[in-house]
Short mmCIF file of C-alpha atoms in Angstrom, two decimals:
data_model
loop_
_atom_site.label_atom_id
_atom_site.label_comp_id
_atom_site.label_asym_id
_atom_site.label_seq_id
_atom_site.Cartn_x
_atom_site.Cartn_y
_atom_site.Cartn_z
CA UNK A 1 -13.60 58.30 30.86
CA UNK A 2 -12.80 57.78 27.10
CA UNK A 3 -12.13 54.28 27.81
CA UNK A 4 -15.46 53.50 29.34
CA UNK A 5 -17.52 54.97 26.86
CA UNK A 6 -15.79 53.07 24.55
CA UNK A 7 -16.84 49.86 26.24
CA UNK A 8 -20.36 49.92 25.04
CA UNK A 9 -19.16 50.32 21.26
CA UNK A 10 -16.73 46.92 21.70
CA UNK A 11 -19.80 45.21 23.21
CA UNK A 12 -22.27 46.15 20.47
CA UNK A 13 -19.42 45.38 17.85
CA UNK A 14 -18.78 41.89 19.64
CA UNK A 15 -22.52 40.92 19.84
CA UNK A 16 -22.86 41.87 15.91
CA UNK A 17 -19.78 39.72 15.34
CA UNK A 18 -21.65 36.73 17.29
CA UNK A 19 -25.00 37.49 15.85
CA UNK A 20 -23.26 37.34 11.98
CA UNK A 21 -21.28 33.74 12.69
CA UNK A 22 -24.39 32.57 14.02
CA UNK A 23 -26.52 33.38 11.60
CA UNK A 24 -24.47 32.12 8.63
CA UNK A 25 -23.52 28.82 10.37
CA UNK A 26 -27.73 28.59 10.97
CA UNK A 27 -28.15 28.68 7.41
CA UNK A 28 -25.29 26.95 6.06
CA UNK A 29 -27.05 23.57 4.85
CA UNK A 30 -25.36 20.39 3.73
CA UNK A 31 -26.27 21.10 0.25
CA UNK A 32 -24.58 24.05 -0.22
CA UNK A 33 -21.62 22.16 -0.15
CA UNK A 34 -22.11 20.29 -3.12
CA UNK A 35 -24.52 23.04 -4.86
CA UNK A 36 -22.24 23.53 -7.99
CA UNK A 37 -21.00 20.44 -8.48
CA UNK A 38 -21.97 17.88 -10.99
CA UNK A 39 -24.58 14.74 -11.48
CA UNK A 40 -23.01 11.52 -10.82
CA UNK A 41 -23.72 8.75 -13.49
CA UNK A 42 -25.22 5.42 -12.89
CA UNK A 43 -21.85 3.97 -14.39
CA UNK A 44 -19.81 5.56 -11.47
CA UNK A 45 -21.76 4.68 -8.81
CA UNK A 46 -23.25 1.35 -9.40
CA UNK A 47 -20.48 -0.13 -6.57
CA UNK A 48 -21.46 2.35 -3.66
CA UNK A 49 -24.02 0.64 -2.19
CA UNK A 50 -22.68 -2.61 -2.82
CA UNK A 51 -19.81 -1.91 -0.95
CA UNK A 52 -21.59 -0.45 1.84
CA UNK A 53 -23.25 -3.76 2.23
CA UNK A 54 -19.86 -5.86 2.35
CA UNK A 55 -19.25 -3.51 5.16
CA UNK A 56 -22.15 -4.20 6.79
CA UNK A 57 -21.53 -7.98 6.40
CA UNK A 58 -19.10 -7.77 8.84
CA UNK A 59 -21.00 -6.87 11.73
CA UNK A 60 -22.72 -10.40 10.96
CA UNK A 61 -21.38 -13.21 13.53
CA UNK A 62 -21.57 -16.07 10.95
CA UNK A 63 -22.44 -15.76 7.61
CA UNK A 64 -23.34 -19.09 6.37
CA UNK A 65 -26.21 -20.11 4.42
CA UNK A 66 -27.67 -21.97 7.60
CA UNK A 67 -27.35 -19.25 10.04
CA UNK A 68 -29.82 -16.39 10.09
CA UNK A 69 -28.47 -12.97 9.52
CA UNK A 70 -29.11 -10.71 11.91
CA UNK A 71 -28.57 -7.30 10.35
CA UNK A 72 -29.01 -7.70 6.77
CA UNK A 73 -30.55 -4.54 4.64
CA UNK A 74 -33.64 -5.75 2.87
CA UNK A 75 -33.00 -8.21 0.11
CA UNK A 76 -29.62 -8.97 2.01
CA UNK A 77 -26.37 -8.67 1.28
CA UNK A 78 -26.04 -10.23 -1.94
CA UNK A 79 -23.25 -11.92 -0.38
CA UNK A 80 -22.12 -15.91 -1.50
CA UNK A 81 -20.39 -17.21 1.71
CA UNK A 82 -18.23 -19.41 -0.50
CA UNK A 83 -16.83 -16.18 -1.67
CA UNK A 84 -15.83 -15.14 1.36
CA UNK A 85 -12.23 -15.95 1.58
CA UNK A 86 -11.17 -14.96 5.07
CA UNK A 87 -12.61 -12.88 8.23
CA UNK A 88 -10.59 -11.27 10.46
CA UNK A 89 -12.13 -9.98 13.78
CA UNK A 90 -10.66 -8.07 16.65
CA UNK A 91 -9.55 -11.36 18.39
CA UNK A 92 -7.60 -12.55 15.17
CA UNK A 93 -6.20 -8.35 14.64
CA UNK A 94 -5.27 -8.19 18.26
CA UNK A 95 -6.69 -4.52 18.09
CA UNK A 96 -4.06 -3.68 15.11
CA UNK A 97 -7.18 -2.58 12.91
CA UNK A 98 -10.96 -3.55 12.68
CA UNK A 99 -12.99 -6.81 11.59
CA UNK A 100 -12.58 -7.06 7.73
CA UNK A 101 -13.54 -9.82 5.29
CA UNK A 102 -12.16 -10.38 1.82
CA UNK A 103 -14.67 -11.45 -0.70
CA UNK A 104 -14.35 -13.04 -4.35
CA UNK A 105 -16.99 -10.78 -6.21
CA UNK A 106 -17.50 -13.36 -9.43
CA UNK A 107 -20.58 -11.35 -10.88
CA UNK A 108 -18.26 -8.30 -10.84
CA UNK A 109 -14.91 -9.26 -11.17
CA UNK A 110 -13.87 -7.88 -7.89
CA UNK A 111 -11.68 -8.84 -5.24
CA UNK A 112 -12.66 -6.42 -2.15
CA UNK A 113 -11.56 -6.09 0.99
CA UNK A 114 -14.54 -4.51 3.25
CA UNK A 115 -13.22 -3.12 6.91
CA UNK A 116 -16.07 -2.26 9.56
CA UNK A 117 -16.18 1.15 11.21
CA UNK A 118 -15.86 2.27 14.69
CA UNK A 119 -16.36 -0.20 17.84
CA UNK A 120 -17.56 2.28 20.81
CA UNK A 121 -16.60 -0.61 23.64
CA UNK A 122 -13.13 -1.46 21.66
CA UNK A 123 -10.42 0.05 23.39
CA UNK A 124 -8.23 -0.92 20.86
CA UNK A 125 -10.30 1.15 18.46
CA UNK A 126 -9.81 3.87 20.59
CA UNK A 127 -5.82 3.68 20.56
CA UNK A 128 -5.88 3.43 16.78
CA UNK A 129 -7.85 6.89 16.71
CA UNK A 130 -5.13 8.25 19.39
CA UNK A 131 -2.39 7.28 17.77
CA UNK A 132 -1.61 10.36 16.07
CA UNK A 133 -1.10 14.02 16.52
CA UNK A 134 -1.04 17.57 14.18
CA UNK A 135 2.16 16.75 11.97
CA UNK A 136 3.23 13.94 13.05
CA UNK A 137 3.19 11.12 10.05
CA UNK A 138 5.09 12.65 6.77
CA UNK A 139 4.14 10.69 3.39
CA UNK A 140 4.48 10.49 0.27
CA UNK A 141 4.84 14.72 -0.14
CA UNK A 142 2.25 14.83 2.09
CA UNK A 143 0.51 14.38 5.42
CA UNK A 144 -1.52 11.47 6.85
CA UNK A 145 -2.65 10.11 10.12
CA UNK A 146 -0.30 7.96 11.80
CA UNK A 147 -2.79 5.46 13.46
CA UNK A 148 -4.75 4.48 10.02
CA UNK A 149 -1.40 4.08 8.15
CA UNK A 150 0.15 1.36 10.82
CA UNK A 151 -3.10 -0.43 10.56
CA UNK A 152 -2.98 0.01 6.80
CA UNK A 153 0.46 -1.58 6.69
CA UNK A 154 -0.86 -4.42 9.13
CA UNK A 155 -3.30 -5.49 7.00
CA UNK A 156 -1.09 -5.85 3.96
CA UNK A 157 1.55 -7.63 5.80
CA UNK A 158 -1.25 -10.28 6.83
CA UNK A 159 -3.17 -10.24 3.28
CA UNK A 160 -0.23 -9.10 0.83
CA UNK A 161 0.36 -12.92 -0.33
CA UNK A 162 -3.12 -13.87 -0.64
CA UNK A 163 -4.03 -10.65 -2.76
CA UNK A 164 -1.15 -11.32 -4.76
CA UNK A 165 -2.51 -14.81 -5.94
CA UNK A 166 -5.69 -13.71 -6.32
CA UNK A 167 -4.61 -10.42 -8.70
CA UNK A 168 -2.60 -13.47 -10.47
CA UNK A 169 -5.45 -15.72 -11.05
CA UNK A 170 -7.77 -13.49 -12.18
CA UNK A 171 -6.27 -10.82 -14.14
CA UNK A 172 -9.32 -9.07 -15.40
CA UNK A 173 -10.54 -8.39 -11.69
CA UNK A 174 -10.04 -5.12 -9.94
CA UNK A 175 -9.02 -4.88 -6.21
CA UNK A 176 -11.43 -2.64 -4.18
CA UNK A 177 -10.65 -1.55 -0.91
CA UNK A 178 -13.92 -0.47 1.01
CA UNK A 179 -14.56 1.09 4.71
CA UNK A 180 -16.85 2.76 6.63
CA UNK A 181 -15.93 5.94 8.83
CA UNK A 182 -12.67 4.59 10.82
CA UNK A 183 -12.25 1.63 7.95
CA UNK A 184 -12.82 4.42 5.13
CA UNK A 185 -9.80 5.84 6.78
CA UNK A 186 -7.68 2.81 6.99
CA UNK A 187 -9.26 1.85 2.83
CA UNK A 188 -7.65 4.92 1.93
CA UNK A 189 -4.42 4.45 3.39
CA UNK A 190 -4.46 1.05 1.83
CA UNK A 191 -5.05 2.35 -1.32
CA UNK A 192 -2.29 5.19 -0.97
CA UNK A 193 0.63 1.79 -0.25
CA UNK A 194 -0.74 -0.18 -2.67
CA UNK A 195 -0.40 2.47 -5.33
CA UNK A 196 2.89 3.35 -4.58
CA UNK A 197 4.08 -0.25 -4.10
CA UNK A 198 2.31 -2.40 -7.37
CA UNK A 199 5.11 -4.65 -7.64
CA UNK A 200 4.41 -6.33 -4.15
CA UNK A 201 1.44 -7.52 -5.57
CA UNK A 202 2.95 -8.43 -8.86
CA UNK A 203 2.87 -5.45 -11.15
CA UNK A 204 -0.67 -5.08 -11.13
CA UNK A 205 -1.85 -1.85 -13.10
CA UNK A 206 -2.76 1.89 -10.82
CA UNK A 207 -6.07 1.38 -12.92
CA UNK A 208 -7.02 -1.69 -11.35
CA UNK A 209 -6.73 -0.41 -8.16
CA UNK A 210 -9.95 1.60 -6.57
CA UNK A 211 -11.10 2.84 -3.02
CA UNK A 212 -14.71 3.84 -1.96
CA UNK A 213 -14.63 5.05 1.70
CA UNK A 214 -18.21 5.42 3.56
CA UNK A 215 -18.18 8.45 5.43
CA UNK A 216 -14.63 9.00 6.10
CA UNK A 217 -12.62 10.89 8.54
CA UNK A 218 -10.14 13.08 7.69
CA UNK A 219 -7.09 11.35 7.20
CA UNK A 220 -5.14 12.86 4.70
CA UNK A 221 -3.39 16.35 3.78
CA UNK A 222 -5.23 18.09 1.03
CA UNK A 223 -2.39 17.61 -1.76
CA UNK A 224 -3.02 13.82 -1.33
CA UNK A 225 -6.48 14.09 -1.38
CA UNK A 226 -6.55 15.80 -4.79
CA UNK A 227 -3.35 13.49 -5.90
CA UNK A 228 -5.36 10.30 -5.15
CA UNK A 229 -8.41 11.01 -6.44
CA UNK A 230 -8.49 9.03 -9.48
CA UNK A 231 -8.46 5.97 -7.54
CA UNK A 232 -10.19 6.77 -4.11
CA UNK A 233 -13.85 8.06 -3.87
CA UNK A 234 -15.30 8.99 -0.58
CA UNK A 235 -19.05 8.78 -0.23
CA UNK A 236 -20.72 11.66 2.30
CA UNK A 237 -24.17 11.43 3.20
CA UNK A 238 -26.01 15.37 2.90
CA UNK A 239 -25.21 16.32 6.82
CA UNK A 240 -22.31 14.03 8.04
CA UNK A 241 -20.39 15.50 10.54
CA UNK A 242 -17.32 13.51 10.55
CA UNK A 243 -16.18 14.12 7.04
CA UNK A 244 -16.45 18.05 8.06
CA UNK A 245 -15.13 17.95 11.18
CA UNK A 246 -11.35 19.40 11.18
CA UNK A 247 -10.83 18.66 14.56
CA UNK A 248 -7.94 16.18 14.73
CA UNK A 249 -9.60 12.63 15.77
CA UNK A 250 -7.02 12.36 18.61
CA UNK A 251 -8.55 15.72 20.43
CA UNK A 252 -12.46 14.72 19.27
CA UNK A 253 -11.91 11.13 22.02
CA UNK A 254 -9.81 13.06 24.50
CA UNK A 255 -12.20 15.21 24.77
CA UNK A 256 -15.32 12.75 24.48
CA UNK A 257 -17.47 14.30 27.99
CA UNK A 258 -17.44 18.00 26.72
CA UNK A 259 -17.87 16.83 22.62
CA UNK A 260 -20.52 19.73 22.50
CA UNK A 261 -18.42 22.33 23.35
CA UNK A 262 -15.07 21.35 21.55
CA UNK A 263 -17.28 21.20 18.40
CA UNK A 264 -18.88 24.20 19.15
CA UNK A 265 -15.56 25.88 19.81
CA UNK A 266 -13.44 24.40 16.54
CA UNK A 267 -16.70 25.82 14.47
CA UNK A 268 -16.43 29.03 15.80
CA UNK A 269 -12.55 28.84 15.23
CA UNK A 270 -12.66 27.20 11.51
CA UNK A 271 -15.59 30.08 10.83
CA UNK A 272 -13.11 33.20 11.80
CA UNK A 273 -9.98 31.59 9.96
CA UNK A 274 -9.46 32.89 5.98
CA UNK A 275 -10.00 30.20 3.99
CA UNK A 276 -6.87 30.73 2.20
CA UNK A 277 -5.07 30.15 5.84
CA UNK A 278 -6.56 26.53 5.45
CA UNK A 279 -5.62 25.77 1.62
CA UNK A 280 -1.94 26.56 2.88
CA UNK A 281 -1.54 24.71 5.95
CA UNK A 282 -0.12 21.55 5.02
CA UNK A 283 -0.93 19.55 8.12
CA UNK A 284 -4.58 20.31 8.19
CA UNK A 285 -6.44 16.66 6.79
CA UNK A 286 -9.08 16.48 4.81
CA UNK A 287 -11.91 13.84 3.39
CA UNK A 288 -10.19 11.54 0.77
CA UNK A 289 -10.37 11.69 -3.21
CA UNK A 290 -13.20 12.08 -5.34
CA UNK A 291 -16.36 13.09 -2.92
CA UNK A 292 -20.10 11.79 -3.92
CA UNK A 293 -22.07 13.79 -1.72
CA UNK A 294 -25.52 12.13 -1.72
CA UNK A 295 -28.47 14.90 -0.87
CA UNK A 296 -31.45 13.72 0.27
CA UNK A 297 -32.98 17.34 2.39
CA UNK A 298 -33.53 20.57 1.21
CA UNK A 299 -33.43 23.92 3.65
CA UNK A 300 -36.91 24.73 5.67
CA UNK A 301 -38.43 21.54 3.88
CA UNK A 302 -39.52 18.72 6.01
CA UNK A 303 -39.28 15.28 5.13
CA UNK A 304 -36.58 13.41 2.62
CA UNK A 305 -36.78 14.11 -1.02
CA UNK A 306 -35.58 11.78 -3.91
CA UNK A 307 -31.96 11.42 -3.17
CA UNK A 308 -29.47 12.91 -5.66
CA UNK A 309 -25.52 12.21 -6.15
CA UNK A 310 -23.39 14.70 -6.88
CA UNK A 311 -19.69 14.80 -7.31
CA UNK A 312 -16.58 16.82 -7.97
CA UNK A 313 -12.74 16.56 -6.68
CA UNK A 314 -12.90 19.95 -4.82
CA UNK A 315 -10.15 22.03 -3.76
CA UNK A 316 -11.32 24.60 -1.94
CA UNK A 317 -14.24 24.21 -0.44
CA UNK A 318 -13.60 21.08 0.67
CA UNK A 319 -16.65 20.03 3.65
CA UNK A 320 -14.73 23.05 5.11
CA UNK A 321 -18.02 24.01 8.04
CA UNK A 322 -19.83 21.29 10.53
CA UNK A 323 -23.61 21.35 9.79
CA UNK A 324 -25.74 22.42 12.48
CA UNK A 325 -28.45 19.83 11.71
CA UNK A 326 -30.37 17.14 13.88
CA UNK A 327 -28.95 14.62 11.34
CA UNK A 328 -25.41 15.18 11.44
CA UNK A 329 -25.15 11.89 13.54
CA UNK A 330 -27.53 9.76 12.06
CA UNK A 331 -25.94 11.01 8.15
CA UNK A 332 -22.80 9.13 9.37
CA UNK A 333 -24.55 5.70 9.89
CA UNK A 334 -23.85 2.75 7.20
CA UNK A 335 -27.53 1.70 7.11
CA UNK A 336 -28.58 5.27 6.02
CA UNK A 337 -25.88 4.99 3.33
CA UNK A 338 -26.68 2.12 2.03
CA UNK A 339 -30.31 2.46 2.01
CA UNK A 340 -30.22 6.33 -0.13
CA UNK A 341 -27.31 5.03 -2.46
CA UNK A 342 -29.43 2.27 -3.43
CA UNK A 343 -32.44 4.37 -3.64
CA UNK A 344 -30.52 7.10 -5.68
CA UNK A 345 -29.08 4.77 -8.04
CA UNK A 346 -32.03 2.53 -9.03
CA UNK A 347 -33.39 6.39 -10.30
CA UNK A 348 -30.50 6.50 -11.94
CA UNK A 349 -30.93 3.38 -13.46
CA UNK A 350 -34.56 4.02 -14.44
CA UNK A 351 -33.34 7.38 -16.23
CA UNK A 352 -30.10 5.61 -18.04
CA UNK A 353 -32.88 2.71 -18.91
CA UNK A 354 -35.01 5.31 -21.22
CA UNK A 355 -32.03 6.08 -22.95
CA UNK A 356 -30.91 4.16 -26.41
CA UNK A 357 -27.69 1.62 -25.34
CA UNK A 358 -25.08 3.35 -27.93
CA UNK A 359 -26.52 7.05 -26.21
CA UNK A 360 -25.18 5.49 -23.11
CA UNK A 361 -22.35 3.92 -24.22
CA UNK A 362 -21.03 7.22 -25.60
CA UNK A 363 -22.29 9.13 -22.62
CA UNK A 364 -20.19 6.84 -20.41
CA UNK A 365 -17.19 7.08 -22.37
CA UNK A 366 -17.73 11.04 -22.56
CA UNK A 367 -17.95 10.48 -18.40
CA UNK A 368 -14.81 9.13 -18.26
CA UNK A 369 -13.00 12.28 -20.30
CA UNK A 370 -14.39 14.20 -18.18
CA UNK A 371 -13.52 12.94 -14.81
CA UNK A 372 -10.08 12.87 -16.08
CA UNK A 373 -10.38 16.33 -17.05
CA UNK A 374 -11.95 17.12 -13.74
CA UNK A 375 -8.78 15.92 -12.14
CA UNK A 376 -6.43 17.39 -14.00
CA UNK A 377 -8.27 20.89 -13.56
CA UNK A 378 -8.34 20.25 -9.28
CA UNK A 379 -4.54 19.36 -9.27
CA UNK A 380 -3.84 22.98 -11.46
CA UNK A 381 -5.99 24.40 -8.96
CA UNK A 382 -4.10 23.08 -6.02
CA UNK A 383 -1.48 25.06 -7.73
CA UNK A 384 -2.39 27.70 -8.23
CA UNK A 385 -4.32 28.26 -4.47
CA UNK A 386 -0.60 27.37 -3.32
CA UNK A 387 -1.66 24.05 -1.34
CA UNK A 388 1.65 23.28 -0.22
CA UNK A 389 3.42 20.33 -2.11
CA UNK A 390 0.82 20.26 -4.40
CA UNK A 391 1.83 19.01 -8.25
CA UNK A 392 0.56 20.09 -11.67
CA UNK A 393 -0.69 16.96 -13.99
CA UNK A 394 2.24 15.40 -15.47
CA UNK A 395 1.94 14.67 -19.24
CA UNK A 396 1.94 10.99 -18.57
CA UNK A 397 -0.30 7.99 -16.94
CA UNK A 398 -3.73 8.59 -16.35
CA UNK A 399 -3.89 12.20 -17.34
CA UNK A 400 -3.16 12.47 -20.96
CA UNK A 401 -3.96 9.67 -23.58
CA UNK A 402 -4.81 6.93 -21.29
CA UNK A 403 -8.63 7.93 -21.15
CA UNK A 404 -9.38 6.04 -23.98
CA UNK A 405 -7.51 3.29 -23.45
CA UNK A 406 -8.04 0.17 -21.67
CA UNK A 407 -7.16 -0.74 -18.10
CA UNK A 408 -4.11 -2.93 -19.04
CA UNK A 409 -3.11 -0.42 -22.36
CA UNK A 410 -3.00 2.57 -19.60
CA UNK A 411 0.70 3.77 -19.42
CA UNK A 412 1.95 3.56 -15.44
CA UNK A 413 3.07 7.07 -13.68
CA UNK A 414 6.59 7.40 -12.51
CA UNK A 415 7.62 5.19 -9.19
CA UNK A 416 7.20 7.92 -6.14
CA UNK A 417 10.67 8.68 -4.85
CA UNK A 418 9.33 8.42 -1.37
CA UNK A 419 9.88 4.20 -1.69
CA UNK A 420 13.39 2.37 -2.45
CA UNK A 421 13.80 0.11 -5.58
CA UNK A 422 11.65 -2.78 -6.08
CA UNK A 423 14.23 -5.05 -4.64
CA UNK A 424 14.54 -3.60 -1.23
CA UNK A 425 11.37 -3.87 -0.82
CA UNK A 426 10.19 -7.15 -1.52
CA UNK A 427 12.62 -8.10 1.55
CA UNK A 428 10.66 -5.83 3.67
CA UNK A 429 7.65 -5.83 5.35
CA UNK A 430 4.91 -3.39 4.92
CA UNK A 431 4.93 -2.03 8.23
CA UNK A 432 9.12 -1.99 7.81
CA UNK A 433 8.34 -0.52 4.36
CA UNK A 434 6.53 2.60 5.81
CA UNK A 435 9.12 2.96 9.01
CA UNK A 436 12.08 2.90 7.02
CA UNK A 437 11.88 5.53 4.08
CA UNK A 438 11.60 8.52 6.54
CA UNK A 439 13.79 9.59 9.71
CA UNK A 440 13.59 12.86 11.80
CA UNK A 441 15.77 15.71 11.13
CA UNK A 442 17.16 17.99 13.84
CA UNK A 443 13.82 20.06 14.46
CA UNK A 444 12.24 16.50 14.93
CA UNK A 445 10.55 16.59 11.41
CA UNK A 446 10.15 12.95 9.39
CA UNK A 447 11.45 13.18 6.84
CA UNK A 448 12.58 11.17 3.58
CA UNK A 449 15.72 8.80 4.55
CA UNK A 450 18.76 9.05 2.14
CA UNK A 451 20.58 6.37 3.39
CA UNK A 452 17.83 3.81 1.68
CA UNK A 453 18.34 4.47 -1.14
CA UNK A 454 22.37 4.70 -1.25
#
């Protein structure tokens, strides 16, 4: 008897409990996420939607000045096809990673390497995705996914030589890798090897190494994401779903028929688990580096307002909740990215143009302090929230004096013990590079391998 008058008090307690997540995941709005972070500067985000446009070029079947382009943004894509130094498409990959194209930016003294995002007919693209699981791919302190990083190391074994001259031959240029969604991924993981392995492509400084991923998946373990973010930005545009969505890739495509419900389902899960439960689990991934989250929609106003940037290197807080909008799909596309970048930064650009040149010289410089500063305040953080194998700033490299200091002054941060000396691995491949520094332990964990470095 007890028991079934109790029933009625779990059902009204149960319907509450639905009627609460429901109403805070109604109102939770894509720009809330970014709501106390800070204005991004002209300076900072001048390359976005340049990059997003060497992207785009690869979806173009021949980009020579004789041959129409097919899906160029208006005023195209500022794109010299003697410049372009290679193309790689999925016949030439073999389905190891997507189209990419290398370009010879002159007018900006960059050398960038642009991969395309998802194929939705390319199997191969499909087994990249798969090729993972919760756990499973170790690095660097950290946790990444398995699929990106082969195709990462794939791409360096077949470009390592070529980026290596080029670095050589023009010493003043940067090297920008640049992706959208599933080739953000892959940019990132190229950035991560790269970093950690300068002497492969001859010494060349940390600070003239950068990443900007378009609408990236989750594809790293949140103490990388903090670690890296001095040299890899991700770009989100206001409702994306992908860069929020904590469901491992691997079950999103297994599950591709009912995509609905598993969303539903992991947002109702993520929603119920503490926060703090997240921060400490160190297999969950998150979105990449720095994040410019570019808001374009307020809540219960229609139409698209001026687009503003904003950006931080968040902790917690991280894109943590899927946004229940009509636009999380079309946020993710590279044509909307490209088209509100550009429109957000020529406002920038008329702002910055009322202001006196030494005003924004200073400001710039004043910019760059305080990114540093920002970073160096996220990675104490990370501490502090106990993100596991997170580190404090170290009193060296990019984090103490170096802020003022030119690219090739900058002091270089200590050689991760997660790669042998410089010797074994210039006999290695990159792929053979990755494979070899870790091994599985008893419990079937990868871990770091002893034996290379005896």
């Amino acid at each position: 008897m007890s028991l079934a008058c109790g029933l009625p008090l779990l059902e009204c307690v149960y319907c509450l409990a639905c009627a609460r997540w429901a109403w805070k995941r109604c109102l939770h709005t894509g720009e809330a996420d970014s709501a106390t972070w800070g204005l991004a500067s002209a300076a900072d985000f001048e390359p976005v939607p340049r990059m997003c446009r060497l992207v785009m070029a690869n979806y173009e079947p021949d980009l020579s000045a004789s041959a129409p382009l097919l899906f160029a943004p208006p005023g195209g894509y500022g794109v010299d096809p003697a410049c372009v130094l290679r193309r790689r498409t999925y016949a030439d990959t073999r389905g190891r990673v997507t189209p990419y194209l290398l370009y010879l930016d002159h007018a900006h003294a960059d050398i960038v390497l642009a991969l395309r995002g998802l194929n939705l007919v390319k199997e191969s693209d499909y087994a990249l995705l798969l090729d993972n699981r919760l756990g499973k791919r170790r690095f660097d302190g950290g946790y990444v996914h398995n699929g990106l990083l082969r195709a990462a190391g794939w791409v360096l074994d077949a470009e390592c030589d070529l980026l290596r001259d080029l670095l050589e031959r023009y010493p003043d240029y940067t090297l920008t890798f640049t992706g959208h969604s599933l080739g953000a991924g892959i940019a990132a993981m190229l950035t991560m090897v790269v970093v950690l392995n300068l002497d492969k492509l001859g010494n060349v400084e940390r600070s003239r190494t950068r990443c900007y991923a378009m609408a990236p998946a989750r594809c790293m373990s949140l103490n990388l994401a903090v670690r890296y973010a001095d040299v890899i930005n991700s770009v989100v545009l206001q409702d994306d779903f992908l860069p929020r969505t904590a469901t491992p890739l691997e079950d999103i495509f297994k599950s591709i028929l009912c995509l609905p419900c598993l969303l539903c389902l992991r947002c109702l899960r993520d929603t119920c688990i503490p926060e703090d439960a997240m921060l400490k689990d160190p297999r969950r991934l998150y979105a990449p580096g720095r994040i410019y989250h570019i808001v374009e929609r307020k809540m219960c106003r229609c139409g698209r307002y001026p687009p503003v940037v904003k950006t931080a290197v968040p902790v917690d807080g991280r894109f943590e909740h899927i946004v229940l909008s009509c636009n999380a799909t079309a946020d993710h596309a590279i044509v909307w990215i490209e088209r509100e970048a550009q429109k957000a930064l020529d406002l920038m650009l008329e702002e910055t143009m009322a202001v006196p040149s030494e005003q924004r010289m200073e400001r710039n410089e004043t910019l760059q302090r305080e990114h540093v500063e920002e970073h160096k305040a996220a990675l104490r953080r990370a501490v502090t929230l106990s993100v596991p194998d997170a580190r404090a700033p170290l009193p060296y490299g990019t984090f103490d004096d170096d802020a003022g200091r030119r690219p090739w002054q900058q002091q270089q941060p200590e050689r991760s013990e997660s790669f042998p000396p410089a010797g074994a691995r210039q006999r290695m491949s990159w792929n053979d590079l990755i494979e070899r520094v870790f091994d599985k332990d008893e419990d079937g964990q990868i871990v770091l391998r002893s034996s290379v470095f005896s």
